[in-house]
mmCIF file of C-alpha atoms and ligand atoms in Angstrom:
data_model
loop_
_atom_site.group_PDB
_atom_site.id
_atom_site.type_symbol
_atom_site.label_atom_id
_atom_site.label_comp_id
_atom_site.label_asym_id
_atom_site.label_seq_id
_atom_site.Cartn_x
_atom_site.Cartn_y
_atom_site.Cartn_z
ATOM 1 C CA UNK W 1 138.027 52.673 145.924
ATOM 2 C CA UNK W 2 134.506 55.230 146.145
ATOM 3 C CA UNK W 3 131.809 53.064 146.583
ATOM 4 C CA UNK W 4 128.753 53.464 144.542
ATOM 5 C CA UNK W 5 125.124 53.095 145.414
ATOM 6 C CA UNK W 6 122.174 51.982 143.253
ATOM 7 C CA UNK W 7 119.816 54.547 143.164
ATOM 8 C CA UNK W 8 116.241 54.830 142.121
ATOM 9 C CA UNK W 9 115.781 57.103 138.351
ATOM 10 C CA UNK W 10 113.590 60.242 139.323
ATOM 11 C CA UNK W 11 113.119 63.741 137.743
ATOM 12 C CA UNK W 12 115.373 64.905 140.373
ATOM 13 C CA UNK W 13 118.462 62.880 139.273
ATOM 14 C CA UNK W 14 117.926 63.022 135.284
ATOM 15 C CA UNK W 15 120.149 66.060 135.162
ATOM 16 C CA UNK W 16 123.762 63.869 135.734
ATOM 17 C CA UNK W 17 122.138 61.150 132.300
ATOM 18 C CA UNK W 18 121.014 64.419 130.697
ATOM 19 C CA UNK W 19 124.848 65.854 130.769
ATOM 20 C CA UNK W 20 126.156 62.566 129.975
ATOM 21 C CA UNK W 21 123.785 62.573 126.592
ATOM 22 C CA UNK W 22 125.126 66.227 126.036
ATOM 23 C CA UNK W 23 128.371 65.031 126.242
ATOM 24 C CA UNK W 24 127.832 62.406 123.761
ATOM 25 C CA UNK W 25 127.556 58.964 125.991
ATOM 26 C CA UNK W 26 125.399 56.313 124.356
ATOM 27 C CA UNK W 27 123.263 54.650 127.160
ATOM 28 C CA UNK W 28 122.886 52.031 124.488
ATOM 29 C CA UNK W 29 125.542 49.102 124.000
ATOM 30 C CA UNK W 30 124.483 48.471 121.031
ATOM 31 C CA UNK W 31 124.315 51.993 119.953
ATOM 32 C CA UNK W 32 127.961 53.328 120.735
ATOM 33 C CA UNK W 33 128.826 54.908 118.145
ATOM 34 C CA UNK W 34 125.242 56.257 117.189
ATOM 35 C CA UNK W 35 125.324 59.628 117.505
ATOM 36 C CA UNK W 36 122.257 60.397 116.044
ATOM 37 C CA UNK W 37 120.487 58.497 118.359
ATOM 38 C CA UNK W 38 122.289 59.950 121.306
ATOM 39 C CA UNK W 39 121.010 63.171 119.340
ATOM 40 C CA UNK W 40 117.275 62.462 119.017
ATOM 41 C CA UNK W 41 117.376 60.825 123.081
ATOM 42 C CA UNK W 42 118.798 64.028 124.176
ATOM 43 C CA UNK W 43 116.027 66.416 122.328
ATOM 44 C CA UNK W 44 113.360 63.767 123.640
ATOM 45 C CA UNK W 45 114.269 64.372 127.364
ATOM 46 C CA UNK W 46 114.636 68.101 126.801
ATOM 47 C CA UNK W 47 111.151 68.538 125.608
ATOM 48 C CA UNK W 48 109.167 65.487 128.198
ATOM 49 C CA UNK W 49 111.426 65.074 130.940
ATOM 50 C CA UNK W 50 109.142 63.313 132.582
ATOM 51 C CA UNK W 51 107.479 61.559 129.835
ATOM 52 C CA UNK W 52 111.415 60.449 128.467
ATOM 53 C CA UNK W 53 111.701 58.924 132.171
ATOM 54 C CA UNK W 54 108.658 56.762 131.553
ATOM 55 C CA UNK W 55 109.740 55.262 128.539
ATOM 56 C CA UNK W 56 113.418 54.554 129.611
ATOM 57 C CA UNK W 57 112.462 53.143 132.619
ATOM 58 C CA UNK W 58 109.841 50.771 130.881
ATOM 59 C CA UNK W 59 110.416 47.300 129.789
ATOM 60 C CA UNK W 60 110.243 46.756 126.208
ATOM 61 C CA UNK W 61 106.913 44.606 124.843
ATOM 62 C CA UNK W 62 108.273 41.568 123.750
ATOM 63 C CA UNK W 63 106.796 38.495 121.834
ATOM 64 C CA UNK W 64 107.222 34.825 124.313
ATOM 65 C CA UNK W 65 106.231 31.577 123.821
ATOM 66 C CA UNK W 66 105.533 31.474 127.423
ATOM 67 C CA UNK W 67 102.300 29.261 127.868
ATOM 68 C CA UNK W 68 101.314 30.937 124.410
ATOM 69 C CA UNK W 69 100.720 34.027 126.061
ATOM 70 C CA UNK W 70 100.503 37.250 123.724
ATOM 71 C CA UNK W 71 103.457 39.599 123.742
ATOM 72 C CA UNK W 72 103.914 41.221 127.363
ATOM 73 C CA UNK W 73 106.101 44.018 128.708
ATOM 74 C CA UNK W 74 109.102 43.160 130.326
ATOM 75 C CA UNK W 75 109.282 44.265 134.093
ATOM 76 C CA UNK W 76 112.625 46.475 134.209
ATOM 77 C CA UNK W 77 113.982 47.680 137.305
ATOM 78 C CA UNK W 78 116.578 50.387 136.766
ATOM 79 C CA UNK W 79 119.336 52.307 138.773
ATOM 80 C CA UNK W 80 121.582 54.984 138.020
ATOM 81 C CA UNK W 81 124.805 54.166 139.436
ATOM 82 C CA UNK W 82 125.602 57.001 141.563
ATOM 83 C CA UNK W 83 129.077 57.821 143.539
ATOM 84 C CA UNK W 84 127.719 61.682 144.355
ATOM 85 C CA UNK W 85 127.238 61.989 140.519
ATOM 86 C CA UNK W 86 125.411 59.939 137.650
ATOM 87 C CA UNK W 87 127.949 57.260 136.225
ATOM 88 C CA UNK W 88 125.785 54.896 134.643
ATOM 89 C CA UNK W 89 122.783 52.517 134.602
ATOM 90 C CA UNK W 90 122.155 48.929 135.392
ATOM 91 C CA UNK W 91 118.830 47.273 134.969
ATOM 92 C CA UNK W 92 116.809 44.151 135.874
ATOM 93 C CA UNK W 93 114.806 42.493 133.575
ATOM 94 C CA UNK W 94 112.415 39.333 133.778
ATOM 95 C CA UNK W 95 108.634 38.699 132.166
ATOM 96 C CA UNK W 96 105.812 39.614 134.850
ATOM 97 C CA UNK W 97 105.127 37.070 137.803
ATOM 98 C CA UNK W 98 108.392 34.582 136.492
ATOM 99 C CA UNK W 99 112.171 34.900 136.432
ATOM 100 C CA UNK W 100 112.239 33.990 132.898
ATOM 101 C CA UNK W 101 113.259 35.910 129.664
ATOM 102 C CA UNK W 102 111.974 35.034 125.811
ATOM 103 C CA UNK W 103 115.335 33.310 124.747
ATOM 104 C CA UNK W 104 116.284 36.533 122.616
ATOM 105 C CA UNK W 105 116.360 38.748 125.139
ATOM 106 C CA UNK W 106 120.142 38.832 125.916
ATOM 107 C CA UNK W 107 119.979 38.038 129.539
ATOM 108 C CA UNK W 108 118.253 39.275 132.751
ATOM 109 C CA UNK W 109 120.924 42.422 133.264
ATOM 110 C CA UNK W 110 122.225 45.190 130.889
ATOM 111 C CA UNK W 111 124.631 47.841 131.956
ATOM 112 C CA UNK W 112 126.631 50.914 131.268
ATOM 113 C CA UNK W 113 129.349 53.248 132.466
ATOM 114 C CA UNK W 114 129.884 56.652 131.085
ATOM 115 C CA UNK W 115 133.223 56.930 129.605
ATOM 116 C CA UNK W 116 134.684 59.439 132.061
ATOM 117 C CA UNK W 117 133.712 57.010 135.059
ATOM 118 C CA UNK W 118 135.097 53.789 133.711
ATOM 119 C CA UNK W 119 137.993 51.887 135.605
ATOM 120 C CA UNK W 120 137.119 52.431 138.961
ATOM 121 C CA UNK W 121 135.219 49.221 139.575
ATOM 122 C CA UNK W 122 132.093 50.747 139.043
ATOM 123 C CA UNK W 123 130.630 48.484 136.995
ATOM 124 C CA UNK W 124 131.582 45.255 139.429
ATOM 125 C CA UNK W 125 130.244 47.139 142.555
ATOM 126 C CA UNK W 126 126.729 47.657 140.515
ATOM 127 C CA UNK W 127 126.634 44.046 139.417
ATOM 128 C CA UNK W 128 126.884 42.572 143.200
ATOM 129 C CA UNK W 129 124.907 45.699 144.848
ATOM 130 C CA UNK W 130 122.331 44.065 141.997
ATOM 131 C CA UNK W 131 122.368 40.658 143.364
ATOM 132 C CA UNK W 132 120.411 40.792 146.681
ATOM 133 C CA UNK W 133 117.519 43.170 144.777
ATOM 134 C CA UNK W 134 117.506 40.298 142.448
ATOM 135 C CA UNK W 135 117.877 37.415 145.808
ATOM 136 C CA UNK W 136 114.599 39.844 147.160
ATOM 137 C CA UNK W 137 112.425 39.457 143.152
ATOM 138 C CA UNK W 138 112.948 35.579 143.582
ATOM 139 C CA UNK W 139 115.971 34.979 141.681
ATOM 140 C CA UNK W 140 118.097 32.474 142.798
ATOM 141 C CA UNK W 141 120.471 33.086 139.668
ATOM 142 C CA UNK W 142 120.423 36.103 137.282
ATOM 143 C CA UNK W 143 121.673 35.350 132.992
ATOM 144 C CA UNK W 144 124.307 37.785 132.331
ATOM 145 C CA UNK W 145 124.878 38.010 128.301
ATOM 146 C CA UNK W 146 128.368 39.540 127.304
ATOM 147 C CA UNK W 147 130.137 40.311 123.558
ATOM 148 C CA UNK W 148 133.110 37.557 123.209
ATOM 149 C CA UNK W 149 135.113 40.690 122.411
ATOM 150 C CA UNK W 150 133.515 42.491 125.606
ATOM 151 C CA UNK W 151 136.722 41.906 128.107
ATOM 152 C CA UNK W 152 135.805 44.550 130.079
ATOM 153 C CA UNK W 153 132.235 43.298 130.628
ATOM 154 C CA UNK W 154 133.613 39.475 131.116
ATOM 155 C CA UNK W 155 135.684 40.680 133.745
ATOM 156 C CA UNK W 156 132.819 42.662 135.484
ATOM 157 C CA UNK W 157 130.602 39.347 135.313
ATOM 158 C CA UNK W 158 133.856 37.046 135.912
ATOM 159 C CA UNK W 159 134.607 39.498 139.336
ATOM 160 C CA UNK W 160 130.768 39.433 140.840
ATOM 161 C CA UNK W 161 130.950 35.565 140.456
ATOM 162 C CA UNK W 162 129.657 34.432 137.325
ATOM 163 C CA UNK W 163 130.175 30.841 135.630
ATOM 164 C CA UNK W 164 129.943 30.622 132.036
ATOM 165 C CA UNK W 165 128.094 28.534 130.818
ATOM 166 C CA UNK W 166 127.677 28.257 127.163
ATOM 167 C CA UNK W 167 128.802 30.562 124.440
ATOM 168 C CA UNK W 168 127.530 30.756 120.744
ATOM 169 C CA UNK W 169 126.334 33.346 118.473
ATOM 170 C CA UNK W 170 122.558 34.969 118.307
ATOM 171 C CA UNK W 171 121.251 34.854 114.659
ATOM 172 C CA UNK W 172 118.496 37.055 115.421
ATOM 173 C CA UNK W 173 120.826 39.927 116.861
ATOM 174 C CA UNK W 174 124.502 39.522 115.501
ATOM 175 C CA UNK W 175 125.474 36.234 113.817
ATOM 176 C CA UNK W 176 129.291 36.733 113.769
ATOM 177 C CA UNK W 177 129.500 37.695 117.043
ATOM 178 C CA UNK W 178 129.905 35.037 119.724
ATOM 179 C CA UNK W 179 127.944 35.963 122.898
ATOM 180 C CA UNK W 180 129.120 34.412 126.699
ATOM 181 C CA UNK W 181 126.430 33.281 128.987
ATOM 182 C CA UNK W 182 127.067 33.159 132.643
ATOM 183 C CA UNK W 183 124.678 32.580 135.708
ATOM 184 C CA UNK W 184 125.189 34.472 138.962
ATOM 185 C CA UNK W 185 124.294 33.097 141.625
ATOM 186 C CA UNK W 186 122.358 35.679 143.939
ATOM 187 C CA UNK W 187 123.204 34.537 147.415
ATOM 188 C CA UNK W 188 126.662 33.939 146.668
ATOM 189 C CA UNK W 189 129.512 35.416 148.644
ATOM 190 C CA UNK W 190 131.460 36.996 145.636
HETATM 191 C C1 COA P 201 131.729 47.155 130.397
HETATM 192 C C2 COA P 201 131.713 48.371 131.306
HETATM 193 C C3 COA P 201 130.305 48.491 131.903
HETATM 194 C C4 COA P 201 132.745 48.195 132.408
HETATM 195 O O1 COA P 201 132.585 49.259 133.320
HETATM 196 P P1 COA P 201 133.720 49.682 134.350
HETATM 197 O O2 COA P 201 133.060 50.377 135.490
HETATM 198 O O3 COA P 201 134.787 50.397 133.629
HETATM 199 O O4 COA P 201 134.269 48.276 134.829
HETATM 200 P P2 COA P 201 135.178 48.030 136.123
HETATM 201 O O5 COA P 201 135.915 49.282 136.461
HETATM 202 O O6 COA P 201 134.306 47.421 137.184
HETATM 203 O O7 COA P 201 136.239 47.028 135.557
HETATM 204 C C5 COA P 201 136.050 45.653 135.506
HETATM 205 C C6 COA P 201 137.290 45.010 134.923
HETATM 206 O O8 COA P 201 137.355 45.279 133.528
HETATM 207 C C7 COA P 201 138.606 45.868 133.230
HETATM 208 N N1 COA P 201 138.391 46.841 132.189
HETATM 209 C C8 COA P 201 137.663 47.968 132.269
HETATM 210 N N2 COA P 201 137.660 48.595 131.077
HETATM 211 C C9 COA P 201 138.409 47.831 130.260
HETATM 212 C C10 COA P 201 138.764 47.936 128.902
HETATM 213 N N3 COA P 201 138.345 48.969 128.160
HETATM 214 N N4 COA P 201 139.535 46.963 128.362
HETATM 215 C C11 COA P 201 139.928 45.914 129.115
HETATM 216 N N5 COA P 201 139.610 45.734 130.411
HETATM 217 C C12 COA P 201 138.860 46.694 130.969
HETATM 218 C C13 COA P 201 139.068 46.515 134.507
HETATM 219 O O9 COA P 201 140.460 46.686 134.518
HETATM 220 C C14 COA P 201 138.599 45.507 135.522
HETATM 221 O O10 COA P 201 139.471 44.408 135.510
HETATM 222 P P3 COA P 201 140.007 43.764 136.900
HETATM 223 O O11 COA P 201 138.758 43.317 137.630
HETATM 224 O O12 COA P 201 140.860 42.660 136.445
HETATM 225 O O13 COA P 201 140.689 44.872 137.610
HETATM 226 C C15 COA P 201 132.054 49.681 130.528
HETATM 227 O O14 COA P 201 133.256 49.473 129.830
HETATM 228 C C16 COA P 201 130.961 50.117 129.560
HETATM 229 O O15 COA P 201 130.013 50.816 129.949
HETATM 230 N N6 COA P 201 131.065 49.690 128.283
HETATM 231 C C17 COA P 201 130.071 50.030 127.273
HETATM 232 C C18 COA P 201 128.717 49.359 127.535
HETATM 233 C C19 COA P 201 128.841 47.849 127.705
HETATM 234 O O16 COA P 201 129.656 47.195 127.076
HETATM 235 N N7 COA P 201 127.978 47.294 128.588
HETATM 236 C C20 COA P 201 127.958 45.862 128.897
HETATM 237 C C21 COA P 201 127.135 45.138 127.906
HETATM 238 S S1 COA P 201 127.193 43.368 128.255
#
């Protein structure tokens, strides 16, 4: 199997995600089928490469209940996953200073595979190449959040060592659509 290495987003490795927008990848999940917003993220890297960077590689502000604090940016560490080209993304995501999330954030990692690079166990090497950057932030145990109908994602999660540990559905995202919760444990030898 190639092995793949996390690697850090710069302006000198956008051109592999700015193909895979041309050829019509959605780095959203959520988004898949969204081709207009494939679309407009493709024009807005074209004309601010730099500037698009910033923005996709900055947690989004979002409202916590955290000690009453007021709404804070998320710190997000991302990586392209990389085996000599761009195949994907996988981030990191926690509120400043903790290792917690606002409960409807759907878990501390999010990830993606371009189409044309699925199947090779991509997406499982990325998820246990994540867990000693996570062991290194102060997690002992990352949330991973998957679609019930995700079976590819399960078995990514499932693979790298994850326990489920509840399942339910998310009124404030997608009520009809039952959501798995597993920990990882970061220092595990999955
Ligand atoms: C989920 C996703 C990241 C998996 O990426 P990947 O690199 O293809 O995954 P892997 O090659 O590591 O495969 C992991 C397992 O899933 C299985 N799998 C992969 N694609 C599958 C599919 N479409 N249907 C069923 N099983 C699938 C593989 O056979 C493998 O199973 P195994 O461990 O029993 O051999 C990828 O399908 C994707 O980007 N999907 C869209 C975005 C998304 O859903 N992100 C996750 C949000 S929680």
């Amino acid at each position: 199997m190639t092995a793949v290495v996390l690697a850090e987003p710069s302006l000198l490795n956008l051109a592999g995600f700015e193909e895979a927008l041309a050829r019509g990848w959605s780095p959203d999940p959520r988004r898949q089928q969204d081709k207009a917003y494939v679309d407009a993220e493709l024009e807005g890297l074209r004309k601010d490469k730099a500037g698009f960077l910033t923005r996709f590689t900055s947690g989004d502000v979002v409202a916590t209940s955290v000690s009453n604090r007021e709404p804070q940016r998320l710190v997000l560490r991302l990586f392209w996953i990389w085996d000599g080209e761009f195949c994907g993304y996988i981030t990191l995501r926690h509120l400043p200073g903790t290792v917690q999330l606002p409960l409807h954030v759907p878990g501390h990692v999010g990830y993606s595979i371009v189409a044309w690079k699925q199947r090779k166990g991509y997406a499982t090497q990325a998820l246990r190449l994540l867990l000693p950057i996570a062991a290194k932030a102060g997690f002992e145990r990352i949330n991973v959040i998957c679609n019930e109908d995700n079976l590819a994602s399960r078995r990514v999660i499932e693979t790298a060592g994850g326990v489920l540990h509840s399942t339910g559905a998310d009124p404030s995202d997608a009520p009809d659509m039952i959501k798995l919760s597993f920990w990882l444990a970061t220092a595990g030898d999955a």
